[in-house]
PDB file of C-alpha atoms in Angstrom:
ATOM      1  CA  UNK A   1       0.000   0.000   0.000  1.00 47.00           C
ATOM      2  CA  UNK A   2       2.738   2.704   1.031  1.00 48.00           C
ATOM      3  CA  UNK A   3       5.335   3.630  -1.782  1.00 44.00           C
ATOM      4  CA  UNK A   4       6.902   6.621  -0.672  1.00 44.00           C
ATOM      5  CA  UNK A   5       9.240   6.464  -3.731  1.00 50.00           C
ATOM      6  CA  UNK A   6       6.080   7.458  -6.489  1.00 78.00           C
ATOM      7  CA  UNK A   7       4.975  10.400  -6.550  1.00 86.00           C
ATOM      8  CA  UNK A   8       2.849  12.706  -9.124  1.00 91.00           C
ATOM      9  CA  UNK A   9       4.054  14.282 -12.349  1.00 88.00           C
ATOM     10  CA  UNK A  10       3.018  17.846 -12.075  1.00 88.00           C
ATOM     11  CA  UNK A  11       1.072  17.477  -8.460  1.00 92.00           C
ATOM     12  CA  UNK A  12      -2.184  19.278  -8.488  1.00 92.00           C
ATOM     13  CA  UNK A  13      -4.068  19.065  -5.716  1.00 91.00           C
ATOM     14  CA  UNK A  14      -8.037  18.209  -5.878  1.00 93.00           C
ATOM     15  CA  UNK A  15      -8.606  17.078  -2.644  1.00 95.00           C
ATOM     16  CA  UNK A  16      -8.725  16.911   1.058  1.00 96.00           C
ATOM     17  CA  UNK A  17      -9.013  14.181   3.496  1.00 96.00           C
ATOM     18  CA  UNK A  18     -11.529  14.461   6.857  1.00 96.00           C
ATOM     19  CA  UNK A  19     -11.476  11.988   9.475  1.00 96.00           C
ATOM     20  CA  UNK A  20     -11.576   8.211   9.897  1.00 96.00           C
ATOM     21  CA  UNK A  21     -15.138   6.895   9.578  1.00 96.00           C
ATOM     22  CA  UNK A  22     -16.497   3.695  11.589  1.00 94.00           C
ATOM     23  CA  UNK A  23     -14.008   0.838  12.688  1.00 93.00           C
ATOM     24  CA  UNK A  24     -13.155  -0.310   9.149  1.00 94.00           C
ATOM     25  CA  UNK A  25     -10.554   1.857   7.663  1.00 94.00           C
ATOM     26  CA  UNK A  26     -12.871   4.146   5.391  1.00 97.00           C
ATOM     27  CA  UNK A  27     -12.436   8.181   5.345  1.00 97.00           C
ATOM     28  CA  UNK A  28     -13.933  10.274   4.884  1.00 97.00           C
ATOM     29  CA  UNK A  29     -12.886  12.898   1.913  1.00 97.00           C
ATOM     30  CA  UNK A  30     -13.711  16.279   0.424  1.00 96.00           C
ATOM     31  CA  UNK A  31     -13.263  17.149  -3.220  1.00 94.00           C
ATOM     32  CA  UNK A  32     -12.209  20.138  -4.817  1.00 90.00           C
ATOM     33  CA  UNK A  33     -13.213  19.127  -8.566  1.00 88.00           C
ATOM     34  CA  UNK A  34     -16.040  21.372 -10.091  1.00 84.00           C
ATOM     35  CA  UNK A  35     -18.611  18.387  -9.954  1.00 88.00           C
ATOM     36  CA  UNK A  36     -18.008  16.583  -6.732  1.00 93.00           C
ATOM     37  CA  UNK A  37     -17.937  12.734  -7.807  1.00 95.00           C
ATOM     38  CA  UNK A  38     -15.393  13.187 -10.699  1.00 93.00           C
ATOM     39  CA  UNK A  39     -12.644  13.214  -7.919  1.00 95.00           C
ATOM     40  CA  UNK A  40     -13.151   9.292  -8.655  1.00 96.00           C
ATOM     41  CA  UNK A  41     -12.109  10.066 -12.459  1.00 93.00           C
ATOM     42  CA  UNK A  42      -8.609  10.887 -11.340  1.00 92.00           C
ATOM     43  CA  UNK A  43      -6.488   7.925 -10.389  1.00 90.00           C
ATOM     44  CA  UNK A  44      -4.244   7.217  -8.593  1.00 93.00           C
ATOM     45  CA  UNK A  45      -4.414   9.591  -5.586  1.00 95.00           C
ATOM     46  CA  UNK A  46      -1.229  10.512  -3.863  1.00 96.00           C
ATOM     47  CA  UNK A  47      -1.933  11.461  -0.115  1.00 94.00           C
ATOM     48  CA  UNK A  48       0.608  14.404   0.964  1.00 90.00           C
ATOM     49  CA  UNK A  49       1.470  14.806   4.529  1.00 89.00           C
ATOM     50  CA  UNK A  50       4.419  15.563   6.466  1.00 88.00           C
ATOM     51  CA  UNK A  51       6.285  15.818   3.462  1.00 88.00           C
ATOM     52  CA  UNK A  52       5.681  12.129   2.698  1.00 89.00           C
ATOM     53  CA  UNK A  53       3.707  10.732  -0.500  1.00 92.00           C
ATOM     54  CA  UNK A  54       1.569   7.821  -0.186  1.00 93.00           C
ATOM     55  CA  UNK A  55       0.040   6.141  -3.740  1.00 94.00           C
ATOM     56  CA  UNK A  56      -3.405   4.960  -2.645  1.00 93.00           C
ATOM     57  CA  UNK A  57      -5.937   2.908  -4.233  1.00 93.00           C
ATOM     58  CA  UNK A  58      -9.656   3.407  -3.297  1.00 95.00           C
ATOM     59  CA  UNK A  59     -11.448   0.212  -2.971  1.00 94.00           C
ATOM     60  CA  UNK A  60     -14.567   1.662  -2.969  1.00 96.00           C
ATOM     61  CA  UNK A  61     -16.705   4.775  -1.657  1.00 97.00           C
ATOM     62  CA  UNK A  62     -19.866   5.914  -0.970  1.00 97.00           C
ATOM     63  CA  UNK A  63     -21.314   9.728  -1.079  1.00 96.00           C
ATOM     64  CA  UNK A  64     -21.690  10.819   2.579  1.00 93.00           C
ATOM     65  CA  UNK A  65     -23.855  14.040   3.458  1.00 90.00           C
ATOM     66  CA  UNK A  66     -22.419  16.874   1.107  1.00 89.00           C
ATOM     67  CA  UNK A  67     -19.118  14.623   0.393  1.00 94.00           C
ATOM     68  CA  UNK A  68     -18.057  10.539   0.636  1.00 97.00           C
ATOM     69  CA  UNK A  69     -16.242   8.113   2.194  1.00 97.00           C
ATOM     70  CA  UNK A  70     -13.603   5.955   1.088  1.00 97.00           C
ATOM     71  CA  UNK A  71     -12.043   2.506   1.307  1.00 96.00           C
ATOM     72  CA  UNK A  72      -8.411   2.470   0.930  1.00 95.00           C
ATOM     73  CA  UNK A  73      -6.927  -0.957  -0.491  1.00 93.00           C
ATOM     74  CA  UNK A  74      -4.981  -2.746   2.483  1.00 92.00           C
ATOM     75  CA  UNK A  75      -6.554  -0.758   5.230  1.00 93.00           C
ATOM     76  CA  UNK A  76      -8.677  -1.934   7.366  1.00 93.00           C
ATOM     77  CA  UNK A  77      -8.330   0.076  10.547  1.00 93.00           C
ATOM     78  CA  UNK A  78      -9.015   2.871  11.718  1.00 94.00           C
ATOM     79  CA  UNK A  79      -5.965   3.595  13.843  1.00 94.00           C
ATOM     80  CA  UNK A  80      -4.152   3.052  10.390  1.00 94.00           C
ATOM     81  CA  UNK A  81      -6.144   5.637   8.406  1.00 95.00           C
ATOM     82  CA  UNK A  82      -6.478   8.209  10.673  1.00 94.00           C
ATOM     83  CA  UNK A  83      -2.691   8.917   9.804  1.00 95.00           C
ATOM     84  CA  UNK A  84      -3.937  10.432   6.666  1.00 96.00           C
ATOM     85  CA  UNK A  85      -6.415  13.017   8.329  1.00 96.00           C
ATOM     86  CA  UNK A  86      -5.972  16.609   6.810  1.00 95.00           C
ATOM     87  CA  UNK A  87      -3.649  15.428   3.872  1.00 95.00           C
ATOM     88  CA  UNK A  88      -4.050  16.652   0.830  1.00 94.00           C
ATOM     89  CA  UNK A  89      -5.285  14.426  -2.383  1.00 95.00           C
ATOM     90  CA  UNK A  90      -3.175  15.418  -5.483  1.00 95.00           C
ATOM     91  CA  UNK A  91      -3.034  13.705  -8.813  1.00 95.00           C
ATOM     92  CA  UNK A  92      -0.729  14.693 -11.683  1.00 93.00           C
ATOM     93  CA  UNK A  93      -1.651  16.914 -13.957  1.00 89.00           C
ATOM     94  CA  UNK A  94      -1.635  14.208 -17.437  1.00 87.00           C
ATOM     95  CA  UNK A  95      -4.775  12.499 -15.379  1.00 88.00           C
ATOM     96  CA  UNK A  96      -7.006  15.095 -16.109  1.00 87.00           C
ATOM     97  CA  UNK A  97      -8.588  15.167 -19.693  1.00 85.00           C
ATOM     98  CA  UNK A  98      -7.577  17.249 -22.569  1.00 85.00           C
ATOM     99  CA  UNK A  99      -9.606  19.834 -22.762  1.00 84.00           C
ATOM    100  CA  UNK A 100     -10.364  21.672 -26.672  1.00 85.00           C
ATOM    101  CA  UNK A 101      -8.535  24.670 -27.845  1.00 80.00           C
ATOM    102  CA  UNK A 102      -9.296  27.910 -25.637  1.00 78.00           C
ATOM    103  CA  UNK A 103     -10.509  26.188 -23.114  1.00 83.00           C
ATOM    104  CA  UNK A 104      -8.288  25.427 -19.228  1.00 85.00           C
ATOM    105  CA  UNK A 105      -8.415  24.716 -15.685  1.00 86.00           C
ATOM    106  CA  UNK A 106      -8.745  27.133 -13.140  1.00 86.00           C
ATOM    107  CA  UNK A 107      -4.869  26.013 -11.602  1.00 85.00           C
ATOM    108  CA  UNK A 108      -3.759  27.153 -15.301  1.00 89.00           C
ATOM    109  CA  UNK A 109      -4.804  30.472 -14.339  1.00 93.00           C
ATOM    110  CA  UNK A 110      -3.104  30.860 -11.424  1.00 92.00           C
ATOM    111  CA  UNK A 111      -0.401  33.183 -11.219  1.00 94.00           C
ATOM    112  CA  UNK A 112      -1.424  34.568 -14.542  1.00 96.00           C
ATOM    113  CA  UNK A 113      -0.350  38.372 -14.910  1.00 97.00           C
ATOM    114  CA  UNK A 114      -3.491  40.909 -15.231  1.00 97.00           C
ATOM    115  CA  UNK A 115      -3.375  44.115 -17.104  1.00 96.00           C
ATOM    116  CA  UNK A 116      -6.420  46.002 -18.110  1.00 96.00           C
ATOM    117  CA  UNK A 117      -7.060  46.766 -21.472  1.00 96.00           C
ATOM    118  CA  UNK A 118      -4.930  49.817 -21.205  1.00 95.00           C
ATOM    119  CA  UNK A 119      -2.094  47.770 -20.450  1.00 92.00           C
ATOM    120  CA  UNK A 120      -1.965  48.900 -16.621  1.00 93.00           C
ATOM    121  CA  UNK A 121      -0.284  46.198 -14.326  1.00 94.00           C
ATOM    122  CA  UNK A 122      -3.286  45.040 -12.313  1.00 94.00           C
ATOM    123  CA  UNK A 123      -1.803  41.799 -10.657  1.00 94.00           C
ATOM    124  CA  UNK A 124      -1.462  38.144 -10.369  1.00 96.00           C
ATOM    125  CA  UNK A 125      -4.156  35.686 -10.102  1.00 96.00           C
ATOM    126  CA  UNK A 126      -3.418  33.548  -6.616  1.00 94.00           C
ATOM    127  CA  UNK A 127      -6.742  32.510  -6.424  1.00 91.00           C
ATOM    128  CA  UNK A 128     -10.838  32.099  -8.081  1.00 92.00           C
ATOM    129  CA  UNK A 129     -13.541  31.822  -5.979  1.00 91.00           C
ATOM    130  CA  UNK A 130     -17.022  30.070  -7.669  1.00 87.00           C
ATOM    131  CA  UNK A 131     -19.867  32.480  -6.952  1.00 89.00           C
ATOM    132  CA  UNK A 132     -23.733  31.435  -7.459  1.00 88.00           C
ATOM    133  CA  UNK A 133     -23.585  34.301 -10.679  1.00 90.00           C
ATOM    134  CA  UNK A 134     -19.997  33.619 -12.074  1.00 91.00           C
ATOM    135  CA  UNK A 135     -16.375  32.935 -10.923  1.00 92.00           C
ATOM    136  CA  UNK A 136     -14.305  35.725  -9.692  1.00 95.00           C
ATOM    137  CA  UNK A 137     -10.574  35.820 -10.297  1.00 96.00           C
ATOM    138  CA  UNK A 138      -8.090  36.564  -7.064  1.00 95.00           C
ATOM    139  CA  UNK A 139      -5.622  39.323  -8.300  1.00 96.00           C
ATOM    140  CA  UNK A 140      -2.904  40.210  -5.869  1.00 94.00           C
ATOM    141  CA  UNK A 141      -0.384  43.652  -6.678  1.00 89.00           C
ATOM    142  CA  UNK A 142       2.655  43.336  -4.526  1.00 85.00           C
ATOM    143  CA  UNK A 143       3.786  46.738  -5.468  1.00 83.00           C
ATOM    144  CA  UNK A 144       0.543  48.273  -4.732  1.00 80.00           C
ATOM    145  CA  UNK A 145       0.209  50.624  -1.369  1.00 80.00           C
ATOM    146  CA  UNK A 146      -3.165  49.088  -0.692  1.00 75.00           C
ATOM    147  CA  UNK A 147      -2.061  45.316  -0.003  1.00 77.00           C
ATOM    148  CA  UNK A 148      -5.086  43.767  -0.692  1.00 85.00           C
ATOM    149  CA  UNK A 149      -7.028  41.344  -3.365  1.00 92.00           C
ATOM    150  CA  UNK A 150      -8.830  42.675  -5.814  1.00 94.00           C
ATOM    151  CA  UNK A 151     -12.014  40.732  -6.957  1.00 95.00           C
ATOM    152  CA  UNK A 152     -12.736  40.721 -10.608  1.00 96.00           C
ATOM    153  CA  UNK A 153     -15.420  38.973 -12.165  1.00 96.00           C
ATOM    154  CA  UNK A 154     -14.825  36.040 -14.807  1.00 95.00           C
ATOM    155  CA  UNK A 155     -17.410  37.541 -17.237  1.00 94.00           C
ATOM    156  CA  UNK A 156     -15.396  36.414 -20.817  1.00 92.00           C
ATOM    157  CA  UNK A 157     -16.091  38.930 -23.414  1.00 92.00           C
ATOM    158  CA  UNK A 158     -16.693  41.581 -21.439  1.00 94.00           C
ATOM    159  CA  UNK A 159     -14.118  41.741 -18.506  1.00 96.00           C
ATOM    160  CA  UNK A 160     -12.267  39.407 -19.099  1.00 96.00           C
ATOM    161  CA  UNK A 161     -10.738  40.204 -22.815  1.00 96.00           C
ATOM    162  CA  UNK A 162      -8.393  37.568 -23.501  1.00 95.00           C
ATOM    163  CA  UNK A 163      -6.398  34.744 -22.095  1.00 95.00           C
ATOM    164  CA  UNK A 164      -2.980  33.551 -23.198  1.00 94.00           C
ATOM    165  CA  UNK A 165      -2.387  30.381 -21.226  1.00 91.00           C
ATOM    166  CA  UNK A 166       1.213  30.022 -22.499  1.00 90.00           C
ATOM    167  CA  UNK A 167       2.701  33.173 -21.568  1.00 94.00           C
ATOM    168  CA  UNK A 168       0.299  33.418 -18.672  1.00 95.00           C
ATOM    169  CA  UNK A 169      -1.122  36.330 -19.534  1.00 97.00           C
ATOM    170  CA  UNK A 170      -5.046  37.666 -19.082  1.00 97.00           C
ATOM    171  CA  UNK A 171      -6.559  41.371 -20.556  1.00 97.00           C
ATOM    172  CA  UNK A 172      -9.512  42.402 -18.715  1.00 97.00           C
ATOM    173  CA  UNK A 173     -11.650  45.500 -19.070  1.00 96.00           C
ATOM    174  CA  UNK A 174     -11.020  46.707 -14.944  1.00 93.00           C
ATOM    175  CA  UNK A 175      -9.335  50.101 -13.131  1.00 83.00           C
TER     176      UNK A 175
END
């Protein structure tokens, strides 16, 4: 079960792990992915903590109030599995799907560089946040006075102008 010598290509992390559940070695998790069950689409997990990877293999799982629980092969204890409480779930980056041209992940966009259409500095993305009307992108100017996010919406066409992936760059209509 343990094989601290693999460890992702390109670790992006999609997940979280909760606490053991019942006497049987199944945890319970917390996904990050857009639509909560397609965590299960990208295998193998790696289980960060301490600094140490762990490749795991889910047996099986079951949704559990707003997230699920998980059987981990060659666990089946609890005082085994609760080592793994509040580690992060990462995957490498080549599990997740192609996606078509102009299209990308949110993680692509962080630390993009902002500038408005006037080609003022605005920022960097270090975060998005998924609202109930759109996303909003996290844009952070170190060399502003203010220290503090800004929030712009992730309205394409009309704030947010255009987005060049490969030189991490985005153009958005913003002061």
């Amino acid at each position: 079960m343990k094989n601290t010598i693999n460890k992702p290509i390109k670790p992006l992390v999609i997940g979280k792990v909760g606490k053991a559940y019942g006497i049987l070695g199944w945890i319970t998790i917390f996904s990050f992915t857009e639509k909560k069950e397609q965590i299960f689409s990208y295998l193998p997990w790696f289980f960060l903590k301490d600094n140490q990877w762990t490749k795991i293999t889910v047996n099986n799982w079951k949704k559990y109030k707003n997230n699920f629980i998980v059987s981990v092969n060659n666990i089946f204890d609890r005082s085994i599995i609760k080592n793994f409480t509040n580690a992060n779930i990462i995957i490498s980056q080549n599990t997740l799907p192609l996606l078509k041209k102009n299209n990308y992940y949110w993680n692509d966009l962080i630390n993009c560089t902002v500038f408005n259409t006037n080609y003022n500095y605005i920022g960097k993305v270090n975060n998005l946040i998924r609202t109930k009307n759109n996303d909003v992108l996290i844009v952070y100017n170190q060399f502003s006075q203010l220290k503090k996010n800004i929030l712009i919406p992730f309205i394409e066409n009309q704030i947010i102008k255009n987005i060049n992936i490969d030189n991490k760059l985005i153009i958005v209509t913003w002061n």
